[in-house]
Every structure is written in C-alpha cells, then in structure tokens.
C-alpha cells in the first residue's frame, strides 16, 4: 500500500509519516486495583513543518450501554526521529531511533526512547517525573503498529508499587472509518500479525 506524504512534512519525520492524521477507536484498560473497563480514544498526529510530530490523545471511559462517560486520561507531546541511537543501543537496518516527550494532565511527564520501522513503534521510558499530587509511575513501555491500515497499540505500566505489566490497549482507525474493540489479550506483547509498513510517495 502506498500513500502520499503530507504536504509540508519535514524530511526528518518521514519514518513517522504513516501516523500523521486523526485516529479514533476503542480499547480496554485494566490494572491491579483498576477493574477492566472499555474506553474510547481519539488521538492526533499533526505537524507544522518542524522536525517533529505534534501528538495529543484523549481516553474516555465507556458506560454500560456504550455511551461515553468520564474522561480518564489526556496527554500531549512531541515525537521526533533522533539523529542517532543512544550509545550502546543497536537498531535493525530498517529502524530509526525515536524520542518522545509526553505530558499527562494527571501530573506526569515522560521521556521515551525507542525505534520506528516497518510500520511499528517500540518505546520505553528513559525517565518519568510526577508532580507532588501526580500518580506514582516508575516506568512504561508502549508499542504502536500499523496492521492492515489500522493503528494497534499497547501500553505496559509500572506504577503504584506494581511491576511492569499490561495496562491498556486499543485498535484505532482513521477518523471517519470504523474499527473493532480490542482487549488487553489481543494486544499483549504486540500483535500476532507483523505490522505492515507503508511505502511513502512524495507528492
């Protein structure tokens, strides 16, 4: 599958071009002390011509009849392809080093390091800081994959004294398209299908 690079996208972020746009879908979150709950998510990867993507996400819990309920999590930040991998980190030939900074409304700031390639993103926290009233979070990993045109993601979390484990997962489609609901079992440890990369075409 091919696509046209978004107008004005900086060459530095071409490896992330397949993410650009508005996405929406459903998923499930569950963690020790948090009952398994379905949610809706809307996220955006935008750009202003700079060497980064502008990211935002809102997760809203779903009621018993599928109606949207309370806003659970809001975060925003920047994704950029790093000029080189950190010392001691080896990447595959098809991968590019990735740096992500995220700020959550709950009072958590996270810096992730990782890689993007072949329609898949793998991230792990480099550091996390919380405000005095923010939640106790010690580490996290995230995986995003392009699977047959849909965006699948999984988020593992080490928080509240717990070891790193599955926290949330979702399946998303580009805004205006429908997607199914994904549970934590569907995305734990990644997807069964290898994420399919897309070959960009210049406009």
Coordinates of C-alpha atoms in Angstrom, one line a residue:
X1 CA 0.0 0.0 0.0
X2 CA 1.3 3.5 -0.9
X3 CA 0.3 6.9 0.3
X4 CA 1.3 10.5 -0.3
X5 CA 3.4 12.3 2.2
X6 CA 1.5 15.1 3.9
X7 CA 2.2 18.5 2.5
X8 CA 5.0 20.3 4.2
X9 CA 6.1 17.4 6.3
X10 CA 9.7 17.7 7.4
X11 CA 12.0 15.0 5.9
X12 CA 13.3 14.2 9.4
X13 CA 10.0 12.7 10.3
X14 CA 9.3 10.8 7.1
X15 CA 9.6 7.5 9.0
X16 CA 6.6 8.6 11.1
X17 CA 4.5 9.8 8.1
X18 CA 2.1 6.8 8.3
X19 CA 1.0 8.1 11.7
X20 CA 0.0 11.6 10.6
X21 CA -3.7 12.2 10.9
X22 CA -6.7 11.8 13.2
X23 CA -7.4 8.4 14.7
X24 CA -10.3 7.1 16.8
X25 CA -11.2 3.7 18.2
X26 CA -11.9 1.6 21.3
X27 CA -9.9 -0.4 23.8
X28 CA -9.7 -1.8 27.3
X29 CA -7.7 -0.8 30.4
X30 CA -7.1 -3.0 33.4
X31 CA -4.5 -2.9 36.2
X32 CA -4.3 -4.1 39.8
X33 CA -6.8 -2.0 41.7
X34 CA -8.5 -0.9 38.4
X35 CA -11.4 -3.0 37.1
X36 CA -11.3 -3.9 33.4
X37 CA -13.0 -1.1 31.6
X38 CA -13.8 -0.3 28.0
X39 CA -12.9 3.1 26.6
X40 CA -13.0 5.3 23.5
X41 CA -9.9 7.1 22.4
X42 CA -9.2 9.9 20.0
X43 CA -5.6 10.8 19.1
X44 CA -3.9 13.0 16.6
X45 CA -0.5 13.2 15.0
X46 CA -0.1 16.6 13.4
X47 CA 2.8 18.7 12.1
X48 CA 3.7 22.3 11.5
X49 CA 6.7 21.7 9.2
X50 CA 9.1 21.3 12.1
X51 CA 11.3 18.2 12.6
X52 CA 8.7 16.6 14.9
X53 CA 5.1 15.4 15.1
X54 CA 2.7 17.1 17.5
X55 CA 0.7 14.4 19.4
X56 CA -2.4 14.5 21.5
X57 CA -4.7 11.8 23.0
X58 CA -7.9 11.7 25.0
X59 CA -9.2 8.5 26.6
X60 CA -12.9 8.5 27.7
X61 CA -14.4 5.6 29.7
X62 CA -17.5 3.9 28.2
X63 CA -20.7 3.4 30.1
X64 CA -22.6 0.1 30.4
X65 CA -24.7 1.0 27.3
X66 CA -21.7 2.1 25.2
X67 CA -22.2 5.8 26.0
X68 CA -19.1 8.0 26.6
X69 CA -18.5 8.7 30.3
X70 CA -15.7 10.3 32.3
X71 CA -12.5 11.5 30.7
X72 CA -9.8 9.1 32.0
X73 CA -6.6 10.4 30.5
X74 CA -5.4 13.3 28.5
X75 CA -1.9 13.7 27.2
X76 CA 0.1 15.6 24.6
X77 CA 3.6 15.9 23.4
X78 CA 6.1 15.7 20.6
X79 CA 7.6 12.8 18.6
X80 CA 10.8 13.1 16.7
X81 CA 13.3 10.9 14.9
X82 CA 16.7 11.3 16.6
X83 CA 19.8 11.9 14.5
X84 CA 21.5 8.8 16.0
X85 CA 20.7 6.0 18.5
X86 CA 22.0 6.3 22.1
X87 CA 25.3 4.8 22.8
X88 CA 25.0 1.0 23.4
X89 CA 21.7 0.8 21.6
X90 CA 21.7 -1.3 18.4
X91 CA 18.9 -1.0 15.8
X92 CA 18.0 -3.1 12.8
X93 CA 18.8 -1.7 9.4
X94 CA 15.2 -0.7 8.8
X95 CA 14.8 1.1 12.2
X96 CA 15.2 4.7 13.1
X97 CA 15.9 6.0 16.6
X98 CA 12.9 7.8 18.2
X99 CA 12.5 10.3 21.0
X100 CA 9.1 11.1 22.5
X101 CA 8.1 13.6 25.2
X102 CA 4.7 13.3 26.8
X103 CA 2.8 15.4 29.4
X104 CA -0.3 14.0 31.1
X105 CA -3.0 16.1 32.7
X106 CA -2.7 14.0 35.8
X107 CA 0.7 15.5 36.5
X108 CA 3.2 13.1 34.8
X109 CA 5.9 14.0 32.4
X110 CA 7.6 11.1 30.5
X111 CA 10.6 10.9 28.1
X112 CA 10.6 7.8 25.9
X113 CA 13.3 6.3 23.8
X114 CA 12.7 3.8 21.1
X115 CA 12.6 2.9 17.4
X116 CA 10.3 3.1 14.4
X117 CA 10.5 1.0 11.3
X118 CA 8.3 -1.2 9.0
X119 CA 5.1 0.3 10.4
X120 CA 6.0 -0.4 14.1
X121 CA 7.0 1.8 17.0
X122 CA 8.5 0.4 20.2
X123 CA 9.1 2.8 23.1
X124 CA 10.4 2.6 26.7
X125 CA 10.7 5.3 29.3
X126 CA 14.1 7.0 29.8
X127 CA 12.8 8.9 32.8
X128 CA 9.4 9.9 34.4
X129 CA 8.7 12.7 36.7
X130 CA 5.5 13.4 38.6
X131 CA 4.1 16.5 40.4
X132 CA 3.6 16.3 44.1
X133 CA -0.1 15.3 43.6
X134 CA 0.6 13.2 40.5
X135 CA 0.4 9.4 40.4
X136 CA 3.4 7.2 41.3
X137 CA 4.7 5.9 38.0
X138 CA 8.1 4.3 37.7
X139 CA 8.3 3.1 34.1
X140 CA 6.4 2.3 31.0
X141 CA 6.6 0.8 27.5
X142 CA 4.4 1.4 24.5
X143 CA 4.0 -0.4 21.2
X144 CA 2.2 1.1 18.1
X145 CA 1.7 -1.0 15.0
X146 CA 0.2 -0.4 11.6
X147 CA -1.9 -3.6 11.0
X148 CA -3.8 -3.7 7.7
X149 CA -4.3 0.1 7.9
X150 CA -5.4 0.1 11.5
X151 CA -3.4 1.5 14.4
X152 CA -3.0 -1.0 17.2
X153 CA -1.3 0.0 20.4
X154 CA -0.4 -1.5 23.8
X155 CA 0.8 0.3 27.0
X156 CA 2.5 -1.5 29.8
X157 CA 3.0 0.3 33.1
X158 CA 4.9 0.0 36.3
X159 CA 3.0 2.1 38.9
X160 CA 1.6 2.2 42.4
X161 CA 4.1 -0.4 43.6
X162 CA 3.4 -2.8 40.8
X163 CA 5.9 -4.4 38.4
X164 CA 5.7 -3.6 34.7
X165 CA 2.6 -5.2 33.2
X166 CA -0.2 -4.6 30.8
X167 CA -2.3 -1.5 31.4
X168 CA -4.2 -0.6 28.3
X169 CA -4.6 -1.5 24.6
X170 CA -6.7 -0.3 21.7
X171 CA -7.4 -0.7 18.0
X172 CA -8.0 2.5 16.0
X173 CA -8.9 3.6 12.5
X174 CA -8.5 6.9 10.8
X175 CA -11.3 9.3 11.8
X176 CA -14.4 8.5 9.8
X177 CA -13.7 4.8 9.5
X178 CA -14.9 2.1 11.8
X179 CA -12.8 -0.3 13.8
X180 CA -13.5 -3.1 16.3
X181 CA -12.9 -3.1 20.0
X182 CA -9.6 -4.6 21.2
X183 CA -9.0 -6.2 24.6
X184 CA -5.8 -6.5 26.5
X185 CA -5.4 -10.1 25.5
X186 CA -5.5 -9.1 21.8
X187 CA -2.5 -6.7 22.1
X188 CA -0.5 -8.1 25.0
X189 CA 3.1 -8.4 23.9
X190 CA 2.3 -7.0 20.4
X191 CA 0.1 -8.1 17.6
X192 CA 0.0 -11.5 16.1
X193 CA 0.3 -10.1 12.6
X194 CA 3.5 -8.3 11.8
X195 CA 2.7 -4.5 11.4
X196 CA 2.6 -3.7 7.7
X197 CA 4.8 -0.9 6.7
X198 CA 3.6 1.6 4.0
X199 CA 5.9 2.9 1.3
X200 CA 5.6 6.7 1.1
X201 CA 5.3 8.5 -2.2
X202 CA 6.4 12.1 -2.4
X203 CA 3.6 14.5 -3.5

